[in-house]
Amino acid sequence: MTSSKKPDAIVFNVETQTYDASLKAYGTNVGAPAITTVDTVSWKNRNIQRVNNHMAARYNELKSSYEKMMKEFEMNKFVYSAKFNFEPLVGETYHLYRSNSEDYYLSIIDPDECNFDFVGSFYLDADFIWRARH
């Protein structure tokens, strides 16, 4: 054994020429707990399944929300394209009718008060979005 070689039980850093056992993140003596690798495969598989389920549920929520928004968009496009000769007021309900020439027009006349070809009733909200009234 050469004089520069330290015994295996001694923790000596040859680069810094210091004893640094206390600086190690792991036990360095014979009585220290053994370093073992943890089997993470089952943990990963379990959580991959959870993440996949979460992402699928979130995707379905977003898809449903998008479809609802597109229906609202189409309905608003339809109502705004109808003919009307007045400025609708926010908070009021108006009624959509179809004329004999297949044109659509918005009216304040309630369907119970006339016998026009009634299509639907719509409420103008504070954001100027038409909402269907049932």
PDB file of N, CA, C and O in Angstrom, residues 48-115:
ATOM      1  N   ILE A  48     -49.618   8.219 -14.608  1.00  0.00           N
ATOM      2  CA  ILE A  48     -49.846   8.435 -16.042  1.00  0.00           C
ATOM      3  C   ILE A  48     -51.320   8.235 -16.343  1.00  0.00           C
ATOM      4  O   ILE A  48     -51.933   9.016 -17.075  1.00  0.00           O
ATOM      5  N   GLN A  49     -51.911   7.202 -15.768  1.00  0.00           N
ATOM      6  CA  GLN A  49     -53.343   6.936 -15.967  1.00  0.00           C
ATOM      7  C   GLN A  49     -54.179   8.097 -15.418  1.00  0.00           C
ATOM      8  O   GLN A  49     -55.135   8.539 -16.065  1.00  0.00           O
ATOM      9  N   ARG A  50     -53.807   8.598 -14.248  1.00  0.00           N
ATOM     10  CA  ARG A  50     -54.536   9.732 -13.656  1.00  0.00           C
ATOM     11  C   ARG A  50     -54.440  10.970 -14.542  1.00  0.00           C
ATOM     12  O   ARG A  50     -55.434  11.662 -14.766  1.00  0.00           O
ATOM     13  N   VAL A  51     -53.235  11.256 -15.003  1.00  0.00           N
ATOM     14  CA  VAL A  51     -53.035  12.424 -15.863  1.00  0.00           C
ATOM     15  C   VAL A  51     -53.816  12.263 -17.162  1.00  0.00           C
ATOM     16  O   VAL A  51     -54.477  13.206 -17.618  1.00  0.00           O
ATOM     17  N   ASN A  52     -53.759  11.075 -17.760  1.00  0.00           N
ATOM     18  CA  ASN A  52     -54.504  10.841 -18.998  1.00  0.00           C
ATOM     19  C   ASN A  52     -56.003  11.033 -18.785  1.00  0.00           C
ATOM     20  O   ASN A  52     -56.683  11.647 -19.613  1.00  0.00           O
ATOM     21  N   ASN A  53     -56.537  10.523 -17.681  1.00  0.00           N
ATOM     22  CA  ASN A  53     -57.960  10.699 -17.373  1.00  0.00           C
ATOM     23  C   ASN A  53     -58.295  12.169 -17.156  1.00  0.00           C
ATOM     24  O   ASN A  53     -59.330  12.654 -17.622  1.00  0.00           O
ATOM     25  N   HIS A  54     -57.417  12.874 -16.438  1.00  0.00           N
ATOM     26  CA  HIS A  54     -57.637  14.301 -16.184  1.00  0.00           C
ATOM     27  C   HIS A  54     -57.637  15.083 -17.496  1.00  0.00           C
ATOM     28  O   HIS A  54     -58.515  15.928 -17.727  1.00  0.00           O
ATOM     29  N   MET A  55     -56.657  14.810 -18.344  1.00  0.00           N
ATOM     30  CA  MET A  55     -56.564  15.526 -19.618  1.00  0.00           C
ATOM     31  C   MET A  55     -57.755  15.204 -20.520  1.00  0.00           C
ATOM     32  O   MET A  55     -58.278  16.096 -21.194  1.00  0.00           O
ATOM     33  N   ALA A  56     -58.190  13.963 -20.532  1.00  0.00           N
ATOM     34  CA  ALA A  56     -59.352  13.589 -21.346  1.00  0.00           C
ATOM     35  C   ALA A  56     -60.607  14.300 -20.837  1.00  0.00           C
ATOM     36  O   ALA A  56     -61.400  14.812 -21.640  1.00  0.00           O
ATOM     37  N   ALA A  57     -60.781  14.355 -19.529  1.00  0.00           N
ATOM     38  CA  ALA A  57     -61.946  15.042 -18.958  1.00  0.00           C
ATOM     39  C   ALA A  57     -61.886  16.535 -19.257  1.00  0.00           C
ATOM     40  O   ALA A  57     -62.899  17.137 -19.628  1.00  0.00           O
ATOM     41  N   ARG A  58     -60.718  17.124 -19.125  1.00  0.00           N
ATOM     42  CA  ARG A  58     -60.556  18.555 -19.409  1.00  0.00           C
ATOM     43  C   ARG A  58     -60.826  18.848 -20.885  1.00  0.00           C
ATOM     44  O   ARG A  58     -61.471  19.835 -21.226  1.00  0.00           O
ATOM     45  N   TYR A  59     -60.322  17.962 -21.766  1.00  0.00           N
ATOM     46  CA  TYR A  59     -60.571  18.111 -23.201  1.00  0.00           C
ATOM     47  C   TYR A  59     -62.073  18.074 -23.490  1.00  0.00           C
ATOM     48  O   TYR A  59     -62.586  18.905 -24.253  1.00  0.00           O
ATOM     49  N   ASN A  60     -62.777  17.129 -22.878  1.00  0.00           N
ATOM     50  CA  ASN A  60     -64.223  17.019 -23.098  1.00  0.00           C
ATOM     51  C   ASN A  60     -64.951  18.256 -22.586  1.00  0.00           C
ATOM     52  O   ASN A  60     -65.920  18.710 -23.208  1.00  0.00           O
ATOM     53  N   GLU A  61     -64.499  18.814 -21.457  1.00  0.00           N
ATOM     54  CA  GLU A  61     -65.096  20.041 -20.933  1.00  0.00           C
ATOM     55  C   GLU A  61     -64.886  21.200 -21.914  1.00  0.00           C
ATOM     56  O   GLU A  61     -65.817  21.960 -22.196  1.00  0.00           O
ATOM     57  N   LEU A  62     -63.654  21.339 -22.404  1.00  0.00           N
ATOM     58  CA  LEU A  62     -63.353  22.416 -23.350  1.00  0.00           C
ATOM     59  C   LEU A  62     -64.128  22.242 -24.652  1.00  0.00           C
ATOM     60  O   LEU A  62     -64.644  23.205 -25.213  1.00  0.00           O
ATOM     61  N   LYS A  63     -64.219  21.003 -25.116  1.00  0.00           N
ATOM     62  CA  LYS A  63     -64.953  20.719 -26.353  1.00  0.00           C
ATOM     63  C   LYS A  63     -66.430  21.072 -26.184  1.00  0.00           C
ATOM     64  O   LYS A  63     -67.030  21.705 -27.052  1.00  0.00           O
ATOM     65  N   SER A  64     -66.996  20.682 -25.045  1.00  0.00           N
ATOM     66  CA  SER A  64     -68.399  20.990 -24.764  1.00  0.00           C
ATOM     67  C   SER A  64     -68.614  22.504 -24.679  1.00  0.00           C
ATOM     68  O   SER A  64     -69.589  23.038 -25.214  1.00  0.00           O
ATOM     69  N   SER A  65     -67.698  23.184 -24.012  1.00  0.00           N
ATOM     70  CA  SER A  65     -67.784  24.635 -23.885  1.00  0.00           C
ATOM     71  C   SER A  65     -67.685  25.304 -25.260  1.00  0.00           C
ATOM     72  O   SER A  65     -68.419  26.250 -25.556  1.00  0.00           O
ATOM     73  N   TYR A  66     -66.774  24.816 -26.082  1.00  0.00           N
ATOM     74  CA  TYR A  66     -66.614  25.351 -27.430  1.00  0.00           C
ATOM     75  C   TYR A  66     -67.882  25.142 -28.257  1.00  0.00           C
ATOM     76  O   TYR A  66     -68.341  26.058 -28.943  1.00  0.00           O
ATOM     77  N   GLU A  67     -68.445  23.945 -28.186  1.00  0.00           N
ATOM     78  CA  GLU A  67     -69.662  23.653 -28.942  1.00  0.00           C
ATOM     79  C   GLU A  67     -70.819  24.548 -28.493  1.00  0.00           C
ATOM     80  O   GLU A  67     -71.585  25.045 -29.313  1.00  0.00           O
ATOM     81  N   LYS A  68     -70.913  24.765 -27.183  1.00  0.00           N
ATOM     82  CA  LYS A  68     -71.958  25.655 -26.655  1.00  0.00           C
ATOM     83  C   LYS A  68     -71.745  27.078 -27.164  1.00  0.00           C
ATOM     84  O   LYS A  68     -72.686  27.750 -27.578  1.00  0.00           O
ATOM     85  N   MET A  69     -70.489  27.540 -27.141  1.00  0.00           N
ATOM     86  CA  MET A  69     -70.186  28.890 -27.604  1.00  0.00           C
ATOM     87  C   MET A  69     -70.507  29.033 -29.089  1.00  0.00           C
ATOM     88  O   MET A  69     -71.050  30.050 -29.524  1.00  0.00           O
ATOM     89  N   MET A  70     -70.202  28.007 -29.885  1.00  0.00           N
ATOM     90  CA  MET A  70     -70.485  28.076 -31.320  1.00  0.00           C
ATOM     91  C   MET A  70     -71.992  28.103 -31.588  1.00  0.00           C
ATOM     92  O   MET A  70     -72.448  28.792 -32.496  1.00  0.00           O
ATOM     93  N   LYS A  71     -72.772  27.374 -30.783  1.00  0.00           N
ATOM     94  CA  LYS A  71     -74.237  27.428 -30.926  1.00  0.00           C
ATOM     95  C   LYS A  71     -74.737  28.839 -30.616  1.00  0.00           C
ATOM     96  O   LYS A  71     -75.603  29.368 -31.322  1.00  0.00           O
ATOM     97  N   GLU A  72     -74.197  29.445 -29.553  1.00  0.00           N
ATOM     98  CA  GLU A  72     -74.578  30.818 -29.206  1.00  0.00           C
ATOM     99  C   GLU A  72     -74.185  31.780 -30.322  1.00  0.00           C
ATOM    100  O   GLU A  72     -74.933  32.695 -30.659  1.00  0.00           O
ATOM    101  N   PHE A  73     -72.993  31.570 -30.869  1.00  0.00           N
ATOM    102  CA  PHE A  73     -72.528  32.423 -31.969  1.00  0.00           C
ATOM    103  C   PHE A  73     -73.472  32.327 -33.161  1.00  0.00           C
ATOM    104  O   PHE A  73     -73.881  33.351 -33.726  1.00  0.00           O
ATOM    105  N   GLU A  74     -73.811  31.113 -33.566  1.00  0.00           N
ATOM    106  CA  GLU A  74     -74.704  30.916 -34.718  1.00  0.00           C
ATOM    107  C   GLU A  74     -76.082  31.514 -34.448  1.00  0.00           C
ATOM    108  O   GLU A  74     -76.675  32.124 -35.336  1.00  0.00           O
ATOM    109  N   MET A  75     -76.596  31.330 -33.221  1.00  0.00           N
ATOM    110  CA  MET A  75     -77.904  31.875 -32.877  1.00  0.00           C
ATOM    111  C   MET A  75     -77.859  33.405 -32.934  1.00  0.00           C
ATOM    112  O   MET A  75     -78.752  34.041 -33.479  1.00  0.00           O
ATOM    113  N   ASN A  76     -76.792  34.017 -32.396  1.00  0.00           N
ATOM    114  CA  ASN A  76     -76.677  35.465 -32.424  1.00  0.00           C
ATOM    115  C   ASN A  76     -76.534  35.984 -33.849  1.00  0.00           C
ATOM    116  O   ASN A  76     -77.115  37.010 -34.204  1.00  0.00           O
ATOM    117  N   LYS A  77     -75.778  35.276 -34.650  1.00  0.00           N
ATOM    118  CA  LYS A  77     -75.629  35.651 -36.054  1.00  0.00           C
ATOM    119  C   LYS A  77     -76.994  35.615 -36.745  1.00  0.00           C
ATOM    120  O   LYS A  77     -77.341  36.517 -37.504  1.00  0.00           O
ATOM    121  N   PHE A  78     -77.772  34.594 -36.422  1.00  0.00           N
ATOM    122  CA  PHE A  78     -79.106  34.428 -37.008  1.00  0.00           C
ATOM    123  C   PHE A  78     -80.030  35.575 -36.577  1.00  0.00           C
ATOM    124  O   PHE A  78     -80.683  36.195 -37.408  1.00  0.00           O
ATOM    125  N   VAL A  79     -80.057  35.871 -35.262  1.00  0.00           N
ATOM    126  CA  VAL A  79     -80.960  36.922 -34.776  1.00  0.00           C
ATOM    127  C   VAL A  79     -80.514  38.294 -35.283  1.00  0.00           C
ATOM    128  O   VAL A  79     -81.337  39.104 -35.711  1.00  0.00           O
ATOM    129  N   TYR A  80     -79.208  38.563 -35.251  1.00  0.00           N
ATOM    130  CA  TYR A  80     -78.725  39.857 -35.733  1.00  0.00           C
ATOM    131  C   TYR A  80     -78.941  40.038 -37.235  1.00  0.00           C
ATOM    132  O   TYR A  80     -79.021  41.160 -37.715  1.00  0.00           O
ATOM    133  N   SER A  81     -79.066  38.958 -37.989  1.00  0.00           N
ATOM    134  CA  SER A  81     -79.306  39.078 -39.429  1.00  0.00           C
ATOM    135  C   SER A  81     -80.790  39.287 -39.748  1.00  0.00           C
ATOM    136  O   SER A  81     -81.141  39.586 -40.889  1.00  0.00           O
ATOM    137  N   ALA A  82     -81.651  39.131 -38.752  1.00  0.00           N
ATOM    138  CA  ALA A  82     -83.091  39.353 -38.961  1.00  0.00           C
ATOM    139  C   ALA A  82     -83.356  40.844 -39.158  1.00  0.00           C
ATOM    140  O   ALA A  82     -82.587  41.698 -38.727  1.00  0.00           O
ATOM    141  N   LYS A  83     -84.476  41.126 -39.779  1.00  0.00           N
ATOM    142  CA  LYS A  83     -84.863  42.524 -40.010  1.00  0.00           C
ATOM    143  C   LYS A  83     -85.572  43.049 -38.765  1.00  0.00           C
ATOM    144  O   LYS A  83     -86.379  42.353 -38.153  1.00  0.00           O
ATOM    145  N   PHE A  84     -85.277  44.295 -38.398  1.00  0.00           N
ATOM    146  CA  PHE A  84     -86.035  45.000 -37.373  1.00  0.00           C
ATOM    147  C   PHE A  84     -85.825  46.492 -37.558  1.00  0.00           C
ATOM    148  O   PHE A  84     -84.775  46.939 -38.012  1.00  0.00           O
ATOM    149  N   ASN A  85     -86.886  47.256 -37.238  1.00  0.00           N
ATOM    150  CA  ASN A  85     -86.897  48.700 -37.473  1.00  0.00           C
ATOM    151  C   ASN A  85     -86.871  49.472 -36.157  1.00  0.00           C
ATOM    152  O   ASN A  85     -87.442  50.570 -36.079  1.00  0.00           O
ATOM    153  N   PHE A  86     -86.235  48.934 -35.163  1.00  0.00           N
ATOM    154  CA  PHE A  86     -86.145  49.588 -33.865  1.00  0.00           C
ATOM    155  C   PHE A  86     -84.805  49.194 -33.238  1.00  0.00           C
ATOM    156  O   PHE A  86     -84.146  48.263 -33.698  1.00  0.00           O
ATOM    157  N   GLU A  87     -84.420  49.915 -32.211  1.00  0.00           N
ATOM    158  CA  GLU A  87     -83.185  49.579 -31.498  1.00  0.00           C
ATOM    159  C   GLU A  87     -83.556  48.747 -30.270  1.00  0.00           C
ATOM    160  O   GLU A  87     -84.184  49.250 -29.342  1.00  0.00           O
ATOM    161  N   PRO A  88     -83.179  47.470 -30.280  1.00  0.00           N
ATOM    162  CA  PRO A  88     -83.519  46.614 -29.132  1.00  0.00           C
ATOM    163  C   PRO A  88     -82.864  47.126 -27.844  1.00  0.00           C
ATOM    164  O   PRO A  88     -81.735  47.612 -27.855  1.00  0.00           O
ATOM    165  N   LEU A  89     -83.603  47.014 -26.760  1.00  0.00           N
ATOM    166  CA  LEU A  89     -83.116  47.459 -25.457  1.00  0.00           C
ATOM    167  C   LEU A  89     -82.567  46.286 -24.668  1.00  0.00           C
ATOM    168  O   LEU A  89     -83.137  45.189 -24.681  1.00  0.00           O
ATOM    169  N   VAL A  90     -81.474  46.528 -23.985  1.00  0.00           N
ATOM    170  CA  VAL A  90     -80.883  45.501 -23.134  1.00  0.00           C
ATOM    171  C   VAL A  90     -81.885  45.136 -22.044  1.00  0.00           C
ATOM    172  O   VAL A  90     -82.535  46.000 -21.463  1.00  0.00           O
ATOM    173  N   GLY A  91     -82.031  43.857 -21.792  1.00  0.00           N
ATOM    174  CA  GLY A  91     -82.934  43.388 -20.743  1.00  0.00           C
ATOM    175  C   GLY A  91     -84.341  43.079 -21.227  1.00  0.00           C
ATOM    176  O   GLY A  91     -85.162  42.596 -20.456  1.00  0.00           O
ATOM    177  N   GLU A  92     -84.616  43.340 -22.477  1.00  0.00           N
ATOM    178  CA  GLU A  92     -85.947  43.096 -23.016  1.00  0.00           C
ATOM    179  C   GLU A  92     -85.969  41.807 -23.841  1.00  0.00           C
ATOM    180  O   GLU A  92     -84.960  41.380 -24.384  1.00  0.00           O
ATOM    181  N   THR A  93     -87.170  41.234 -23.946  1.00  0.00           N
ATOM    182  CA  THR A  93     -87.365  40.027 -24.745  1.00  0.00           C
ATOM    183  C   THR A  93     -88.065  40.409 -26.041  1.00  0.00           C
ATOM    184  O   THR A  93     -89.027  41.186 -26.038  1.00  0.00           O
ATOM    185  N   TYR A  94     -87.571  39.862 -27.133  1.00  0.00           N
ATOM    186  CA  TYR A  94     -88.140  40.109 -28.452  1.00  0.00           C
ATOM    187  C   TYR A  94     -88.455  38.763 -29.105  1.00  0.00           C
ATOM    188  O   TYR A  94     -87.945  37.730 -28.691  1.00  0.00           O
ATOM    189  N   HIS A  95     -89.305  38.832 -30.134  1.00  0.00           N
ATOM    190  CA  HIS A  95     -89.805  37.606 -30.752  1.00  0.00           C
ATOM    191  C   HIS A  95     -89.427  37.597 -32.228  1.00  0.00           C
ATOM    192  O   HIS A  95     -89.553  38.604 -32.917  1.00  0.00           O
ATOM    193  N   LEU A  96     -88.975  36.440 -32.673  1.00  0.00           N
ATOM    194  CA  LEU A  96     -88.542  36.281 -34.062  1.00  0.00           C
ATOM    195  C   LEU A  96     -89.623  35.536 -34.835  1.00  0.00           C
ATOM    196  O   LEU A  96     -90.130  34.514 -34.373  1.00  0.00           O
ATOM    197  N   TYR A  97     -89.941  36.089 -36.003  1.00  0.00           N
ATOM    198  CA  TYR A  97     -90.963  35.501 -36.859  1.00  0.00           C
ATOM    199  C   TYR A  97     -90.407  35.315 -38.272  1.00  0.00           C
ATOM    200  O   TYR A  97     -89.449  35.973 -38.667  1.00  0.00           O
ATOM    201  N   ARG A  98     -91.067  34.420 -39.033  1.00  0.00           N
ATOM    202  CA  ARG A  98     -90.716  34.196 -40.432  1.00  0.00           C
ATOM    203  C   ARG A  98     -91.871  34.721 -41.286  1.00  0.00           C
ATOM    204  O   ARG A  98     -93.038  34.389 -41.054  1.00  0.00           O
ATOM    205  N   SER A  99     -91.522  35.511 -42.280  1.00  0.00           N
ATOM    206  CA  SER A  99     -92.552  36.064 -43.168  1.00  0.00           C
ATOM    207  C   SER A  99     -92.881  35.067 -44.275  1.00  0.00           C
ATOM    208  O   SER A  99     -92.211  34.043 -44.423  1.00  0.00           O
ATOM    209  N   ASN A 100     -93.873  35.391 -45.073  1.00  0.00           N
ATOM    210  CA  ASN A 100     -94.266  34.523 -46.198  1.00  0.00           C
ATOM    211  C   ASN A 100     -93.139  34.392 -47.216  1.00  0.00           C
ATOM    212  O   ASN A 100     -93.048  33.392 -47.926  1.00  0.00           O
ATOM    213  N   SER A 101     -92.295  35.406 -47.299  1.00  0.00           N
ATOM    214  CA  SER A 101     -91.182  35.371 -48.267  1.00  0.00           C
ATOM    215  C   SER A 101     -89.924  34.743 -47.653  1.00  0.00           C
ATOM    216  O   SER A 101     -88.839  34.883 -48.198  1.00  0.00           O
ATOM    217  N   GLU A 102     -90.110  34.055 -46.526  1.00  0.00           N
ATOM    218  CA  GLU A 102     -89.021  33.340 -45.844  1.00  0.00           C
ATOM    219  C   GLU A 102     -87.971  34.268 -45.239  1.00  0.00           C
ATOM    220  O   GLU A 102     -86.865  33.841 -44.943  1.00  0.00           O
ATOM    221  N   ASP A 103     -88.302  35.546 -45.069  1.00  0.00           N
ATOM    222  CA  ASP A 103     -87.418  36.459 -44.368  1.00  0.00           C
ATOM    223  C   ASP A 103     -87.729  36.381 -42.882  1.00  0.00           C
ATOM    224  O   ASP A 103     -88.865  36.085 -42.487  1.00  0.00           O
ATOM    225  N   TYR A 104     -86.749  36.668 -42.077  1.00  0.00           N
ATOM    226  CA  TYR A 104     -86.942  36.659 -40.626  1.00  0.00           C
ATOM    227  C   TYR A 104     -86.970  38.094 -40.131  1.00  0.00           C
ATOM    228  O   TYR A 104     -86.229  38.956 -40.617  1.00  0.00           O
ATOM    229  N   TYR A 105     -87.839  38.364 -39.154  1.00  0.00           N
ATOM    230  CA  TYR A 105     -87.917  39.703 -38.585  1.00  0.00           C
ATOM    231  C   TYR A 105     -88.171  39.608 -37.086  1.00  0.00           C
ATOM    232  O   TYR A 105     -88.790  38.680 -36.579  1.00  0.00           O
ATOM    233  N   LEU A 106     -87.621  40.582 -36.385  1.00  0.00           N
ATOM    234  CA  LEU A 106     -87.737  40.664 -34.941  1.00  0.00           C
ATOM    235  C   LEU A 106     -88.860  41.620 -34.595  1.00  0.00           C
ATOM    236  O   LEU A 106     -89.030  42.649 -35.248  1.00  0.00           O
ATOM    237  N   SER A 107     -89.628  41.278 -33.560  1.00  0.00           N
ATOM    238  CA  SER A 107     -90.793  42.086 -33.212  1.00  0.00           C
ATOM    239  C   SER A 107     -90.964  42.149 -31.702  1.00  0.00           C
ATOM    240  O   SER A 107     -90.491  41.266 -30.975  1.00  0.00           O
ATOM    241  N   ILE A 108     -91.662  43.181 -31.254  1.00  0.00           N
ATOM    242  CA  ILE A 108     -92.018  43.282 -29.837  1.00  0.00           C
ATOM    243  C   ILE A 108     -93.364  42.623 -29.557  1.00  0.00           C
ATOM    244  O   ILE A 108     -93.744  42.439 -28.415  1.00  0.00           O
ATOM    245  N   ILE A 109     -94.064  42.227 -30.616  1.00  0.00           N
ATOM    246  CA  ILE A 109     -95.390  41.622 -30.464  1.00  0.00           C
ATOM    247  C   ILE A 109     -95.239  40.191 -29.956  1.00  0.00           C
ATOM    248  O   ILE A 109     -94.530  39.371 -30.532  1.00  0.00           O
ATOM    249  N   ASP A 110     -95.928  39.898 -28.879  1.00  0.00           N
ATOM    250  CA  ASP A 110     -95.891  38.581 -28.247  1.00  0.00           C
ATOM    251  C   ASP A 110     -96.592  37.557 -29.149  1.00  0.00           C
ATOM    252  O   ASP A 110     -97.594  37.884 -29.786  1.00  0.00           O
ATOM    253  N   PRO A 111     -96.103  36.318 -29.204  1.00  0.00           N
ATOM    254  CA  PRO A 111     -96.737  35.303 -30.061  1.00  0.00           C
ATOM    255  C   PRO A 111     -98.192  35.024 -29.696  1.00  0.00           C
ATOM    256  O   PRO A 111     -98.983  34.602 -30.547  1.00  0.00           O
ATOM    257  N   ASP A 112     -98.575  35.267 -28.430  1.00  0.00           N
ATOM    258  CA  ASP A 112     -99.975  35.060 -28.011  1.00  0.00           C
ATOM    259  C   ASP A 112    -100.899  36.126 -28.576  1.00  0.00           C
ATOM    260  O   ASP A 112    -102.112  35.952 -28.596  1.00  0.00           O
ATOM    261  N   GLU A 113    -100.330  37.242 -29.028  1.00  0.00           N
ATOM    262  CA  GLU A 113    -101.122  38.362 -29.510  1.00  0.00           C
ATOM    263  C   GLU A 113    -101.258  38.396 -31.037  1.00  0.00           C
ATOM    264  O   GLU A 113    -101.826  39.321 -31.585  1.00  0.00           O
ATOM    265  N   CYS A 114    -100.686  37.391 -31.704  1.00  0.00           N
ATOM    266  CA  CYS A 114    -100.743  37.389 -33.162  1.00  0.00           C
ATOM    267  C   CYS A 114    -100.727  35.945 -33.671  1.00  0.00           C
ATOM    268  O   CYS A 114    -100.590  35.013 -32.891  1.00  0.00           O
ATOM    269  N   ASN A 115    -100.864  35.796 -34.970  1.00  0.00           N
ATOM    270  CA  ASN A 115    -100.795  34.458 -35.557  1.00  0.00           C
ATOM    271  C   ASN A 115     -99.721  34.401 -36.641  1.00  0.00           C
ATOM    272  O   ASN A 115     -99.866  33.736 -37.652  1.00  0.00           O
TER     273      ASN A 115
END
